[in-house]
DNA sequence: TAATTTAAAAATGTCGACATTATATAAAAG
DNA sequence: CTTTTATATAATGTCGACATTTTTAAATTA
């Protein structure tokens, strides 16, 4: 849980490892902003807050928008084809009988990834991925609320097909506006979940 | 040097530390993309390349542009005042007799920081700072070429005052175009330096 | 009773030894 | 002479013990 103390001894016993690998693992989690450390005072799970939630999602929206804008300039035939394929995979699965949320998430993120891939910038894609990971704890709150919520999923699906069409017609302005809204949609719902904690 | 092997034993002796602190330090450098590690094969200084140079500087240009765009929307009186002050400090120093490059860099980055600070997004500012750090190795090549090059400094200075004016008049389009050019300016020079290595 | 000091307990961070893995060298085979 | 195999050397990564610091608890003082 956020703010929770991470005791070295406890973690060593739980994962059956020594000091070194554990501390290095914690170092990696610090790099991901999931853990913070105070000198000589140990490690803690990073805190969450509405301010942080808002900031991360707004940054994500802007970065995604930027990647898409660049992708629309640089994207070639292969980019279009891959986006089309990813959209198809997501579409088909969204219409299927039983939806496994993990598989849906895989296809969902694969679709968005196929769109931004066209920007051809490793660094921007890395930044985007990093922000996506940082938003995971908040996104999980959204998933708990919206598990098997077919209505929300339906709206989502409409936006995805529209996004693909905007991509194929290279409508930068329309796509950037839509993607920013698309990403920011869950924020209000998550804010409520956060308040209830 | 890029690609150089980092021997644990050597580093331990050089810095007079044990295994753990050294490996944790390396972990932090990995997070900054300055060092890479291959499992069971040790640590290496990250490579540099023209592709990487180009990608980093283009990403920086886009992020800086984004921050400025947002700052122009959200910036208040204090933001304007701080930018004005930072601009003044940079201006005065650029006109002074003897220029210490380190002090000039401090005032230079302080000026740009004062502009983007108005975007009010900790995450975006963090991303911006991280990219700036990643570009340091390339920027140092530029500094070696342009140490005490008053001509380059003069052009730079013009752009800075123009940037401030665009900020005070909230000319988003003009400012974003200028800042992107401003950041990308050194790229061609650095490319040449890189080729000569 | 509250605040401060002192002592005990627990936790962190560092070290050097050791086991495992990769690399370099020499020997053997094709 | 080249390629393969076997051996020796060197380097990495892991572990548990130890020293230092922080936290908790008890005792003393005002």
PDB file of C-alpha atoms in Angstrom, chain A:
ATOM      1  CA  UNK A   1       0.000   0.000   0.000  1.00  0.00           C
ATOM      2  CA  UNK A   2       1.113   3.597  -0.589  1.00  0.00           C
ATOM      3  CA  UNK A   3       3.287   5.000   2.227  1.00  0.00           C
ATOM      4  CA  UNK A   4       3.913   1.480   3.547  1.00  0.00           C
ATOM      5  CA  UNK A   5       7.333   0.801   4.972  1.00  0.00           C
ATOM      6  CA  UNK A   6       9.354  -1.841   3.134  1.00  0.00           C
ATOM      7  CA  UNK A   7      11.411  -3.755   5.676  1.00  0.00           C
ATOM      8  CA  UNK A   8      14.585  -5.244   4.247  1.00  0.00           C
ATOM      9  CA  UNK A   9      14.453  -8.264   6.536  1.00  0.00           C
ATOM     10  CA  UNK A  10      10.842  -9.090   5.661  1.00  0.00           C
ATOM     11  CA  UNK A  11      11.430  -8.791   1.932  1.00  0.00           C
ATOM     12  CA  UNK A  12      14.586 -10.895   2.096  1.00  0.00           C
ATOM     13  CA  UNK A  13      12.646 -13.682   3.753  1.00  0.00           C
ATOM     14  CA  UNK A  14       9.649 -13.388   1.446  1.00  0.00           C
ATOM     15  CA  UNK A  15      11.668 -13.600  -1.747  1.00  0.00           C
ATOM     16  CA  UNK A  16      14.484 -15.772  -0.419  1.00  0.00           C
ATOM     17  CA  UNK A  17      17.274 -13.482  -1.582  1.00  0.00           C
ATOM     18  CA  UNK A  18      20.207 -11.738   0.009  1.00  0.00           C
ATOM     19  CA  UNK A  19      20.788  -8.060   0.614  1.00  0.00           C
ATOM     20  CA  UNK A  20      22.412  -7.113  -2.673  1.00  0.00           C
ATOM     21  CA  UNK A  21      19.812  -8.305  -5.195  1.00  0.00           C
ATOM     22  CA  UNK A  22      17.036  -6.927  -3.040  1.00  0.00           C
ATOM     23  CA  UNK A  23      18.564  -3.482  -2.799  1.00  0.00           C
ATOM     24  CA  UNK A  24      19.201  -3.457  -6.524  1.00  0.00           C
ATOM     25  CA  UNK A  25      15.595  -4.404  -7.171  1.00  0.00           C
ATOM     26  CA  UNK A  26      14.512  -1.539  -4.941  1.00  0.00           C
ATOM     27  CA  UNK A  27      16.832   0.763  -6.881  1.00  0.00           C
ATOM     28  CA  UNK A  28      14.985  -0.167 -10.054  1.00  0.00           C
ATOM     29  CA  UNK A  29      11.642   0.514  -8.397  1.00  0.00           C
ATOM     30  CA  UNK A  30      12.951   3.910  -7.285  1.00  0.00           C
ATOM     31  CA  UNK A  31      13.798   4.659 -10.920  1.00  0.00           C
ATOM     32  CA  UNK A  32      10.177   3.858 -11.762  1.00  0.00           C
ATOM     33  CA  UNK A  33       8.953   6.199  -8.983  1.00  0.00           C
ATOM     34  CA  UNK A  34       7.196   3.298  -7.287  1.00  0.00           C
ATOM     35  CA  UNK A  35       9.466   3.345  -4.256  1.00  0.00           C
ATOM     36  CA  UNK A  36      11.235   6.150  -2.468  1.00  0.00           C
ATOM     37  CA  UNK A  37      14.162   5.914  -0.082  1.00  0.00           C
ATOM     38  CA  UNK A  38      15.410   8.155   2.667  1.00  0.00           C
ATOM     39  CA  UNK A  39      19.046   7.851   3.606  1.00  0.00           C
ATOM     40  CA  UNK A  40      19.546   5.610   6.652  1.00  0.00           C
ATOM     41  CA  UNK A  41      15.799   5.435   7.097  1.00  0.00           C
ATOM     42  CA  UNK A  42      14.837   2.785   4.617  1.00  0.00           C
ATOM     43  CA  UNK A  43      12.390   2.305   1.782  1.00  0.00           C
ATOM     44  CA  UNK A  44       8.725   3.181   1.390  1.00  0.00           C
ATOM     45  CA  UNK A  45       6.039   2.585  -1.202  1.00  0.00           C
ATOM     46  CA  UNK A  46       5.495   5.857  -3.068  1.00  0.00           C
ATOM     47  CA  UNK A  47       2.462   7.831  -2.073  1.00  0.00           C
ATOM     48  CA  UNK A  48      -0.495   8.404  -4.372  1.00  0.00           C
ATOM     49  CA  UNK A  49      -2.647  11.509  -4.549  1.00  0.00           C
ATOM     50  CA  UNK A  50      -5.229  13.230  -6.696  1.00  0.00           C
ATOM     51  CA  UNK A  51      -2.657  15.833  -7.698  1.00  0.00           C
ATOM     52  CA  UNK A  52      -0.266  13.131  -8.837  1.00  0.00           C
ATOM     53  CA  UNK A  53      -3.028  11.287 -10.658  1.00  0.00           C
ATOM     54  CA  UNK A  54      -4.023  14.422 -12.530  1.00  0.00           C
ATOM     55  CA  UNK A  55      -0.465  15.338 -13.393  1.00  0.00           C
ATOM     56  CA  UNK A  56       0.434  11.897 -14.729  1.00  0.00           C
ATOM     57  CA  UNK A  57      -2.657  11.575 -16.877  1.00  0.00           C
ATOM     58  CA  UNK A  58      -2.318  15.073 -18.263  1.00  0.00           C
ATOM     59  CA  UNK A  59       1.324  14.453 -19.088  1.00  0.00           C
ATOM     60  CA  UNK A  60       0.366  11.149 -20.706  1.00  0.00           C
ATOM     61  CA  UNK A  61      -2.309  12.868 -22.783  1.00  0.00           C
ATOM     62  CA  UNK A  62       0.139  15.473 -24.040  1.00  0.00           C
ATOM     63  CA  UNK A  63       2.904  12.999 -24.812  1.00  0.00           C
ATOM     64  CA  UNK A  64       0.548  10.620 -26.602  1.00  0.00           C
ATOM     65  CA  UNK A  65      -0.809  13.548 -28.556  1.00  0.00           C
ATOM     66  CA  UNK A  66       2.702  14.600 -29.510  1.00  0.00           C
ATOM     67  CA  UNK A  67       3.679  11.107 -30.631  1.00  0.00           C
ATOM     68  CA  UNK A  68       0.576  10.841 -32.770  1.00  0.00           C
ATOM     69  CA  UNK A  69       1.198  14.218 -34.345  1.00  0.00           C
ATOM     70  CA  UNK A  70       4.709  13.137 -35.302  1.00  0.00           C
ATOM     71  CA  UNK A  71       3.502   9.733 -36.447  1.00  0.00           C
ATOM     72  CA  UNK A  72       1.044  11.395 -38.813  1.00  0.00           C
ATOM     73  CA  UNK A  73       3.973  13.219 -40.392  1.00  0.00           C
ATOM     74  CA  UNK A  74       6.388  10.315 -40.607  1.00  0.00           C
ATOM     75  CA  UNK A  75       4.144   7.246 -40.778  1.00  0.00           C
ATOM     76  CA  UNK A  76       4.490   5.055 -43.854  1.00  0.00           C
ATOM     77  CA  UNK A  77       2.494   2.162 -45.354  1.00  0.00           C
ATOM     78  CA  UNK A  78       3.723  -0.334 -42.794  1.00  0.00           C
ATOM     79  CA  UNK A  79       2.658   1.927 -39.981  1.00  0.00           C
ATOM     80  CA  UNK A  80      -0.828   2.184 -41.449  1.00  0.00           C
ATOM     81  CA  UNK A  81      -1.009  -1.564 -41.965  1.00  0.00           C
ATOM     82  CA  UNK A  82       0.087  -2.367 -38.431  1.00  0.00           C
ATOM     83  CA  UNK A  83      -2.408   0.084 -36.968  1.00  0.00           C
ATOM     84  CA  UNK A  84      -5.167  -1.436 -39.069  1.00  0.00           C
ATOM     85  CA  UNK A  85      -4.233  -4.917 -37.888  1.00  0.00           C
ATOM     86  CA  UNK A  86      -4.058  -3.902 -34.231  1.00  0.00           C
ATOM     87  CA  UNK A  87      -7.409  -2.166 -34.502  1.00  0.00           C
ATOM     88  CA  UNK A  88      -8.930  -5.305 -35.981  1.00  0.00           C
ATOM     89  CA  UNK A  89      -7.596  -7.471 -33.152  1.00  0.00           C
ATOM     90  CA  UNK A  90      -9.010  -5.115 -30.547  1.00  0.00           C
ATOM     91  CA  UNK A  91     -12.345  -4.829 -32.348  1.00  0.00           C
ATOM     92  CA  UNK A  92     -12.892  -8.538 -32.660  1.00  0.00           C
ATOM     93  CA  UNK A  93     -12.055  -9.184 -29.036  1.00  0.00           C
ATOM     94  CA  UNK A  94     -14.266  -6.395 -27.740  1.00  0.00           C
ATOM     95  CA  UNK A  95     -17.220  -7.997 -29.528  1.00  0.00           C
ATOM     96  CA  UNK A  96     -16.524 -11.494 -28.264  1.00  0.00           C
ATOM     97  CA  UNK A  97     -18.615 -13.336 -25.676  1.00  0.00           C
ATOM     98  CA  UNK A  98     -16.368 -13.568 -22.636  1.00  0.00           C
ATOM     99  CA  UNK A  99     -13.804 -10.856 -22.168  1.00  0.00           C
ATOM    100  CA  UNK A 100     -10.683 -11.528 -20.158  1.00  0.00           C
ATOM    101  CA  UNK A 101      -9.581  -8.146 -18.888  1.00  0.00           C
ATOM    102  CA  UNK A 102      -5.887  -8.957 -19.199  1.00  0.00           C
ATOM    103  CA  UNK A 103      -6.175  -9.990 -22.831  1.00  0.00           C
ATOM    104  CA  UNK A 104      -8.320  -6.926 -23.544  1.00  0.00           C
ATOM    105  CA  UNK A 105      -5.661  -4.702 -21.978  1.00  0.00           C
ATOM    106  CA  UNK A 106      -2.963  -6.343 -24.107  1.00  0.00           C
ATOM    107  CA  UNK A 107      -4.846  -5.681 -27.334  1.00  0.00           C
ATOM    108  CA  UNK A 108      -5.834  -2.218 -26.185  1.00  0.00           C
ATOM    109  CA  UNK A 109      -2.311  -1.087 -25.415  1.00  0.00           C
ATOM    110  CA  UNK A 110      -1.051  -2.831 -28.572  1.00  0.00           C
ATOM    111  CA  UNK A 111      -3.433  -0.724 -30.645  1.00  0.00           C
ATOM    112  CA  UNK A 112      -2.332   2.556 -29.112  1.00  0.00           C
ATOM    113  CA  UNK A 113       1.280   1.469 -29.373  1.00  0.00           C
ATOM    114  CA  UNK A 114       0.872   0.765 -33.079  1.00  0.00           C
ATOM    115  CA  UNK A 115      -0.337   4.321 -33.600  1.00  0.00           C
ATOM    116  CA  UNK A 116       2.454   6.100 -31.744  1.00  0.00           C
ATOM    117  CA  UNK A 117       5.127   3.776 -33.153  1.00  0.00           C
ATOM    118  CA  UNK A 118       5.065   5.858 -36.313  1.00  0.00           C
ATOM    119  CA  UNK A 119       6.776   8.777 -34.602  1.00  0.00           C
ATOM    120  CA  UNK A 120      10.016   6.786 -34.895  1.00  0.00           C
ATOM    121  CA  UNK A 121      11.546   8.330 -31.771  1.00  0.00           C
ATOM    122  CA  UNK A 122      12.926   5.752 -29.310  1.00  0.00           C
ATOM    123  CA  UNK A 123      13.244   8.367 -26.584  1.00  0.00           C
ATOM    124  CA  UNK A 124       9.702   9.669 -26.874  1.00  0.00           C
ATOM    125  CA  UNK A 125       8.341   6.124 -26.946  1.00  0.00           C
ATOM    126  CA  UNK A 126      10.421   5.326 -23.892  1.00  0.00           C
ATOM    127  CA  UNK A 127       9.044   8.364 -22.073  1.00  0.00           C
ATOM    128  CA  UNK A 128       5.541   7.377 -23.099  1.00  0.00           C
ATOM    129  CA  UNK A 129       6.033   3.837 -21.811  1.00  0.00           C
ATOM    130  CA  UNK A 130       7.482   5.094 -18.576  1.00  0.00           C
ATOM    131  CA  UNK A 131       4.491   7.360 -17.976  1.00  0.00           C
ATOM    132  CA  UNK A 132       2.136   4.513 -18.795  1.00  0.00           C
ATOM    133  CA  UNK A 133       3.792   2.372 -16.165  1.00  0.00           C
ATOM    134  CA  UNK A 134       3.639   5.154 -13.624  1.00  0.00           C
ATOM    135  CA  UNK A 135      -0.121   5.401 -14.207  1.00  0.00           C
ATOM    136  CA  UNK A 136      -0.649   1.686 -13.616  1.00  0.00           C
ATOM    137  CA  UNK A 137      -1.564   1.943  -9.940  1.00  0.00           C
ATOM    138  CA  UNK A 138      -4.243   4.489 -10.788  1.00  0.00           C
ATOM    139  CA  UNK A 139      -5.447   2.539 -13.817  1.00  0.00           C
ATOM    140  CA  UNK A 140      -5.955  -0.525 -11.649  1.00  0.00           C
ATOM    141  CA  UNK A 141      -8.440   1.467  -9.587  1.00  0.00           C
ATOM    142  CA  UNK A 142     -10.346   2.210 -12.779  1.00  0.00           C
ATOM    143  CA  UNK A 143     -10.302  -1.454 -13.780  1.00  0.00           C
ATOM    144  CA  UNK A 144     -11.787  -2.495 -10.457  1.00  0.00           C
ATOM    145  CA  UNK A 145     -14.678  -0.110 -10.992  1.00  0.00           C
ATOM    146  CA  UNK A 146     -15.214  -0.980 -14.634  1.00  0.00           C
ATOM    147  CA  UNK A 147     -14.688  -4.709 -14.677  1.00  0.00           C
ATOM    148  CA  UNK A 148     -17.202  -6.132 -17.130  1.00  0.00           C
ATOM    149  CA  UNK A 149     -18.789  -2.741 -17.650  1.00  0.00           C
ATOM    150  CA  UNK A 150     -19.954  -3.200 -21.216  1.00  0.00           C
ATOM    151  CA  UNK A 151     -21.225   0.352 -21.573  1.00  0.00           C
ATOM    152  CA  UNK A 152     -17.879   1.978 -20.889  1.00  0.00           C
ATOM    153  CA  UNK A 153     -16.250  -0.552 -23.157  1.00  0.00           C
ATOM    154  CA  UNK A 154     -18.653   0.349 -25.945  1.00  0.00           C
ATOM    155  CA  UNK A 155     -17.853   4.052 -25.834  1.00  0.00           C
ATOM    156  CA  UNK A 156     -14.189   3.135 -25.758  1.00  0.00           C
ATOM    157  CA  UNK A 157     -14.570   1.006 -28.844  1.00  0.00           C
ATOM    158  CA  UNK A 158     -16.231   3.796 -30.807  1.00  0.00           C
ATOM    159  CA  UNK A 159     -13.360   6.125 -29.979  1.00  0.00           C
ATOM    160  CA  UNK A 160     -10.836   3.550 -31.120  1.00  0.00           C
ATOM    161  CA  UNK A 161     -12.329   3.055 -34.574  1.00  0.00           C
ATOM    162  CA  UNK A 162     -12.680   6.800 -34.963  1.00  0.00           C
ATOM    163  CA  UNK A 163      -9.053   7.211 -33.995  1.00  0.00           C
ATOM    164  CA  UNK A 164      -7.995   4.721 -36.636  1.00  0.00           C
ATOM    165  CA  UNK A 165      -9.974   6.552 -39.310  1.00  0.00           C
ATOM    166  CA  UNK A 166      -8.425   9.853 -38.300  1.00  0.00           C
ATOM    167  CA  UNK A 167      -5.027   8.205 -38.578  1.00  0.00           C
ATOM    168  CA  UNK A 168      -5.651   6.817 -42.050  1.00  0.00           C
ATOM    169  CA  UNK A 169      -6.893  10.223 -43.217  1.00  0.00           C
ATOM    170  CA  UNK A 170      -4.056  11.988 -41.366  1.00  0.00           C
ATOM    171  CA  UNK A 171      -6.385  14.336 -39.541  1.00  0.00           C
ATOM    172  CA  UNK A 172      -3.856  15.561 -37.000  1.00  0.00           C
ATOM    173  CA  UNK A 173      -6.032  18.107 -35.275  1.00  0.00           C
ATOM    174  CA  UNK A 174      -8.956  15.738 -34.847  1.00  0.00           C
ATOM    175  CA  UNK A 175      -6.770  12.877 -33.648  1.00  0.00           C
ATOM    176  CA  UNK A 176      -4.804  14.874 -31.090  1.00  0.00           C
ATOM    177  CA  UNK A 177      -7.991  16.287 -29.600  1.00  0.00           C
ATOM    178  CA  UNK A 178      -9.625  12.862 -29.477  1.00  0.00           C
ATOM    179  CA  UNK A 179      -6.640  11.073 -27.966  1.00  0.00           C
ATOM    180  CA  UNK A 180      -6.254  13.667 -25.226  1.00  0.00           C
ATOM    181  CA  UNK A 181      -9.897  13.279 -24.266  1.00  0.00           C
ATOM    182  CA  UNK A 182      -9.629   9.517 -24.558  1.00  0.00           C
ATOM    183  CA  UNK A 183      -6.770   9.347 -22.098  1.00  0.00           C
ATOM    184  CA  UNK A 184      -8.271  11.836 -19.664  1.00  0.00           C
ATOM    185  CA  UNK A 185     -11.663  10.094 -19.554  1.00  0.00           C
ATOM    186  CA  UNK A 186     -10.906   7.773 -16.629  1.00  0.00           C
ATOM    187  CA  UNK A 187      -9.501  10.548 -14.438  1.00  0.00           C
ATOM    188  CA  UNK A 188     -12.787  11.679 -12.913  1.00  0.00           C
ATOM    189  CA  UNK A 189     -13.819   8.120 -12.090  1.00  0.00           C
ATOM    190  CA  UNK A 190     -10.467   7.375 -10.489  1.00  0.00           C
ATOM    191  CA  UNK A 191     -10.679  10.579  -8.452  1.00  0.00           C
ATOM    192  CA  UNK A 192     -13.824   9.222  -6.819  1.00  0.00           C
ATOM    193  CA  UNK A 193     -12.197   5.884  -6.117  1.00  0.00           C
ATOM    194  CA  UNK A 194      -9.258   7.698  -4.544  1.00  0.00           C
ATOM    195  CA  UNK A 195     -11.466   9.787  -2.287  1.00  0.00           C
ATOM    196  CA  UNK A 196     -13.045   6.649  -0.911  1.00  0.00           C
ATOM    197  CA  UNK A 197      -9.750   5.220   0.319  1.00  0.00           C
TER     198      UNK A 197
END
